[in-house]
PDB file of C-alpha atoms in Angstrom:
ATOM      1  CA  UNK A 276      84.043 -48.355  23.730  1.00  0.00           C
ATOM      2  CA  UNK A 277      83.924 -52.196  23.211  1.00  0.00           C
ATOM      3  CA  UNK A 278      80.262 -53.062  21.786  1.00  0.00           C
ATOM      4  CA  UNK A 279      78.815 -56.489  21.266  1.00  0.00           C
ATOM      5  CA  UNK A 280      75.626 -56.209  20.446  1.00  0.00           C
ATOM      6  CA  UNK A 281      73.170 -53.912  19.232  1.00  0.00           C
ATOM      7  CA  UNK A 282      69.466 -54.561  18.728  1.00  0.00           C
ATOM      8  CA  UNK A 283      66.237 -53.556  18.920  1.00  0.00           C
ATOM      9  CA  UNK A 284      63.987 -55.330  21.835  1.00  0.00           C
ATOM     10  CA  UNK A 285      61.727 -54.486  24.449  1.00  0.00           C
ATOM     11  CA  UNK A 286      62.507 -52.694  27.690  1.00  0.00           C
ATOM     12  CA  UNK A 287      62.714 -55.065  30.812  1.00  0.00           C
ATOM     13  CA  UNK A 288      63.887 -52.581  32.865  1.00  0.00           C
ATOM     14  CA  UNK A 289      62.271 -49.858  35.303  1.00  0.00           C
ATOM     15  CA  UNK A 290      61.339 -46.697  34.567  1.00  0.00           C
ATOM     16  CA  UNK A 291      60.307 -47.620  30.837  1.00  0.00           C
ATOM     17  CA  UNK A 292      59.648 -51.538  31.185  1.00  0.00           C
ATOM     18  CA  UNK A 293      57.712 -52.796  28.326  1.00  0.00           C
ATOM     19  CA  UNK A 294      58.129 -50.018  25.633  1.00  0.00           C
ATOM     20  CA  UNK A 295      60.087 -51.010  22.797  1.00  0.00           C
ATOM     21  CA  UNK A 296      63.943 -49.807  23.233  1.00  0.00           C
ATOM     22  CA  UNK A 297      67.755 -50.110  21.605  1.00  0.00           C
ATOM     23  CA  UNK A 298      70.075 -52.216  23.231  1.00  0.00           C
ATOM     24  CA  UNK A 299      73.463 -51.579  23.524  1.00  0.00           C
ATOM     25  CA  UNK A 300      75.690 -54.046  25.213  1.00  0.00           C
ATOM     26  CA  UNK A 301      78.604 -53.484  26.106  1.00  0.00           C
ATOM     27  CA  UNK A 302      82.063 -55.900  26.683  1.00  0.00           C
ATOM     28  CA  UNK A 303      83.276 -56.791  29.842  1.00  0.00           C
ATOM     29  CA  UNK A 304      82.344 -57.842  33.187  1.00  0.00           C
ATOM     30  CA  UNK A 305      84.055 -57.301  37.003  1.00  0.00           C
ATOM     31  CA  UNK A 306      82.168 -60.117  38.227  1.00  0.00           C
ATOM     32  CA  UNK A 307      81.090 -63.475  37.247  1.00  0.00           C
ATOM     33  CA  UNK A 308      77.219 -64.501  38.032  1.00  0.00           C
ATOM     34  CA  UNK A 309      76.144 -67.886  37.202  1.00  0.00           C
ATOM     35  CA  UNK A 310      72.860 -67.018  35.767  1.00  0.00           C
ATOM     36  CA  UNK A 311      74.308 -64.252  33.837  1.00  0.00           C
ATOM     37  CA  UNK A 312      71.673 -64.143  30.183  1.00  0.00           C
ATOM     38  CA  UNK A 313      74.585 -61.682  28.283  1.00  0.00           C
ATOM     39  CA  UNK A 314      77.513 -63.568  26.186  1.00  0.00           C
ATOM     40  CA  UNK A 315      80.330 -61.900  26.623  1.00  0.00           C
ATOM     41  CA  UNK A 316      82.239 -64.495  24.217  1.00  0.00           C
ATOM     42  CA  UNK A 317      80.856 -62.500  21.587  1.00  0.00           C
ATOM     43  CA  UNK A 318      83.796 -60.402  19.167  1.00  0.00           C
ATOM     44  CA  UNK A 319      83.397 -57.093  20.371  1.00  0.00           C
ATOM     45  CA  UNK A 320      83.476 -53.946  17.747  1.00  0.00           C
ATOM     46  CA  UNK A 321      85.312 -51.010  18.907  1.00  0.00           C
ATOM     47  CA  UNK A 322      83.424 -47.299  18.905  1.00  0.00           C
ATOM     48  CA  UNK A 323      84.582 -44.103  20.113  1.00  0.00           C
ATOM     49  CA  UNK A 324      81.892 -42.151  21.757  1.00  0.00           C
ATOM     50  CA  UNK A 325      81.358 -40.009  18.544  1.00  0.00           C
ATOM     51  CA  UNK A 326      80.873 -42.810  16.247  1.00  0.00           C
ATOM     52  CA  UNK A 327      78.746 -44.701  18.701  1.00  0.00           C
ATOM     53  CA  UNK A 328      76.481 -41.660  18.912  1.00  0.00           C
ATOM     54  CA  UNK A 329      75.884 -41.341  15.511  1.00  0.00           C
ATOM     55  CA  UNK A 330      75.190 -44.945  14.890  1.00  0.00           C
ATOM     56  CA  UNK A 331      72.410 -44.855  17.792  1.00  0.00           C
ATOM     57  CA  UNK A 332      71.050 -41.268  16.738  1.00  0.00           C
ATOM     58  CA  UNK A 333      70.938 -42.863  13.289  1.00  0.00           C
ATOM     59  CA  UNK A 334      68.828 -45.717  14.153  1.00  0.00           C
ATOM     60  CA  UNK A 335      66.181 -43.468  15.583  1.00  0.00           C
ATOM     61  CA  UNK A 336      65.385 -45.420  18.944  1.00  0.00           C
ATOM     62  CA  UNK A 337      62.204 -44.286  21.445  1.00  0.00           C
ATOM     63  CA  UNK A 338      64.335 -45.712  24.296  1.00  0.00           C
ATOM     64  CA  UNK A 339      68.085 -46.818  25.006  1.00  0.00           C
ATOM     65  CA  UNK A 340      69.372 -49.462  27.440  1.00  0.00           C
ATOM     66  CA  UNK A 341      72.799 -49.602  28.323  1.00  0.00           C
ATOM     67  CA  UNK A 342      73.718 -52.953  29.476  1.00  0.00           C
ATOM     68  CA  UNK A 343      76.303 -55.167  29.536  1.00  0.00           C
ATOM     69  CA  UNK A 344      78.567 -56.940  30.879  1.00  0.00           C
ATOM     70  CA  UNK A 345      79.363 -53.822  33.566  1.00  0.00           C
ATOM     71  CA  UNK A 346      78.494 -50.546  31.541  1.00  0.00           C
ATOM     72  CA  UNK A 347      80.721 -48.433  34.049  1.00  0.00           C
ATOM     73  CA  UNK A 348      83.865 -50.490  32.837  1.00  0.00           C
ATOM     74  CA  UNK A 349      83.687 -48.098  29.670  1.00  0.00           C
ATOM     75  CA  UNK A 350      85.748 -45.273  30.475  1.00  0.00           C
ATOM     76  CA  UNK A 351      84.289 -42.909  27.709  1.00  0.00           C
ATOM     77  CA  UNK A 352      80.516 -43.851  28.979  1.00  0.00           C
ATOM     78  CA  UNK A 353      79.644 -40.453  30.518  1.00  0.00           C
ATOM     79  CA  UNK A 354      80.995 -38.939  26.988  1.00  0.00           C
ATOM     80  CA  UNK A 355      78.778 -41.014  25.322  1.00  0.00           C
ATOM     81  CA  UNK A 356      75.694 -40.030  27.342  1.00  0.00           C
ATOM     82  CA  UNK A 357      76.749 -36.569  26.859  1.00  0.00           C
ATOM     83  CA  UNK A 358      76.576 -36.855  23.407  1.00  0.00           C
ATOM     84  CA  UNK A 359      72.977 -38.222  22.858  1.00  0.00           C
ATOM     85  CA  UNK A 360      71.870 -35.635  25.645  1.00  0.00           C
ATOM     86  CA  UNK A 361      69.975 -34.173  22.959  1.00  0.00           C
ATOM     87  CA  UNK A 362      67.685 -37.173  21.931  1.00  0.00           C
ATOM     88  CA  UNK A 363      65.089 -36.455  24.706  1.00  0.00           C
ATOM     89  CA  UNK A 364      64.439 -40.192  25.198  1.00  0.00           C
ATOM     90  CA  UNK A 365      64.486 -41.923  28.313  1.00  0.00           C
ATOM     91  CA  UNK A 366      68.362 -43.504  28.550  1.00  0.00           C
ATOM     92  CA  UNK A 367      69.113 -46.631  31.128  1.00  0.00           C
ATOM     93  CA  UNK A 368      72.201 -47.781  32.141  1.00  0.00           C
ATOM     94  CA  UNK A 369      71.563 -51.488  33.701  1.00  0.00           C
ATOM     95  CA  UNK A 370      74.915 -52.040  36.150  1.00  0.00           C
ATOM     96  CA  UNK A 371      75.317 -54.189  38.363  1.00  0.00           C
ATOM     97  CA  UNK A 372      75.918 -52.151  41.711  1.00  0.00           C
ATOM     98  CA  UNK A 373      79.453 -53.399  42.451  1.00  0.00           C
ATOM     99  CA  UNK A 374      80.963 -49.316  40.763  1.00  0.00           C
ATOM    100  CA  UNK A 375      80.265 -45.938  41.751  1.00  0.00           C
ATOM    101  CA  UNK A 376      77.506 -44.489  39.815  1.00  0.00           C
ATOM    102  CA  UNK A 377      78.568 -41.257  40.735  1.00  0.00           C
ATOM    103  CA  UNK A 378      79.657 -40.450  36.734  1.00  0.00           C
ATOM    104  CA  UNK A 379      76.185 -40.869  36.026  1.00  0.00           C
ATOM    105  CA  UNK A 380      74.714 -38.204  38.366  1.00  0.00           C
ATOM    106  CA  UNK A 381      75.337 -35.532  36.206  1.00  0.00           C
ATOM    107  CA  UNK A 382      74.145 -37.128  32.983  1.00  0.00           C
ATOM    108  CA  UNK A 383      70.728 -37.908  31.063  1.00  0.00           C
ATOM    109  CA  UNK A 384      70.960 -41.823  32.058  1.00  0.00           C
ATOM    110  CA  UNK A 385      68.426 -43.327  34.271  1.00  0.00           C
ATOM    111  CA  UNK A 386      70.173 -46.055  36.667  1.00  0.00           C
ATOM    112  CA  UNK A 387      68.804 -49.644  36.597  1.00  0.00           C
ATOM    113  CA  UNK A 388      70.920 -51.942  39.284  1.00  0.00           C
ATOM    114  CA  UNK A 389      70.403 -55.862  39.695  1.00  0.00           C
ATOM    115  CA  UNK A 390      71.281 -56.914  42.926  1.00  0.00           C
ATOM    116  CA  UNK A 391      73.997 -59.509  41.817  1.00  0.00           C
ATOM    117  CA  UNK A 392      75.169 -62.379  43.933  1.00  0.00           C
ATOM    118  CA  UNK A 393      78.532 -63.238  41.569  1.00  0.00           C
ATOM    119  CA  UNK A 394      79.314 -67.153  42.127  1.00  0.00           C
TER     120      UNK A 394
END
């Protein structure tokens, strides 16, 4: 899993909007949108699933945002989500609508999709 950033900030998106959350951002993008705020220039840090769930369960967060970039691009995402199943915190995946969410049915993620417009 390609990371390139992780921070602490506050939730923009529905259901949690407002409540202080985790960011994780994710590399990589299937579209281009001009008023896209995430830079994906940024050096990316590779994760496997395991180590990426350790790193957020070790940081303690009261929410988690999965953003990106596209968040479905990472092929490991539903084994990541399966891994911090037992956190109990709310969990958002922010994608842009353009790939099947199906994975995600199955898992602890709430889905947050931007209607995007690409260039």
């Amino acid at each position: 899993m390609r990371v390139i950033e992780i921070s602490n900030t506050i939730q923009g998106e529905f259901p949690c909007f407002g409540a202080p959350c985790m960011l994780i951002r994710f590399e990589g993008c299937n579209i281009t949108c001009d008023y896209c705020d995430a830079n994906l220039d940024q050096p990316a840090t590779e994760y496997t699933p395991e180590d990426l769930a350790t790193t957020i369960k070790a940081l303690k967060p009261k929410s988690l945002l999965l953003t990106g970039g596209e968040p479905l691009m990472q092929k490991d995402l539903v084994d990541l989500l399966d891994l911090l199943d037992d956190l109990n915190i709310p969990i958002v995946v922010e994608t842009n609508g353009t790939m099947s969410i199906k994975p995600l049915v199955p898992t602890v993620a709430t889905i947050a999709m931007d209607i995007v417009t690409g260039k």
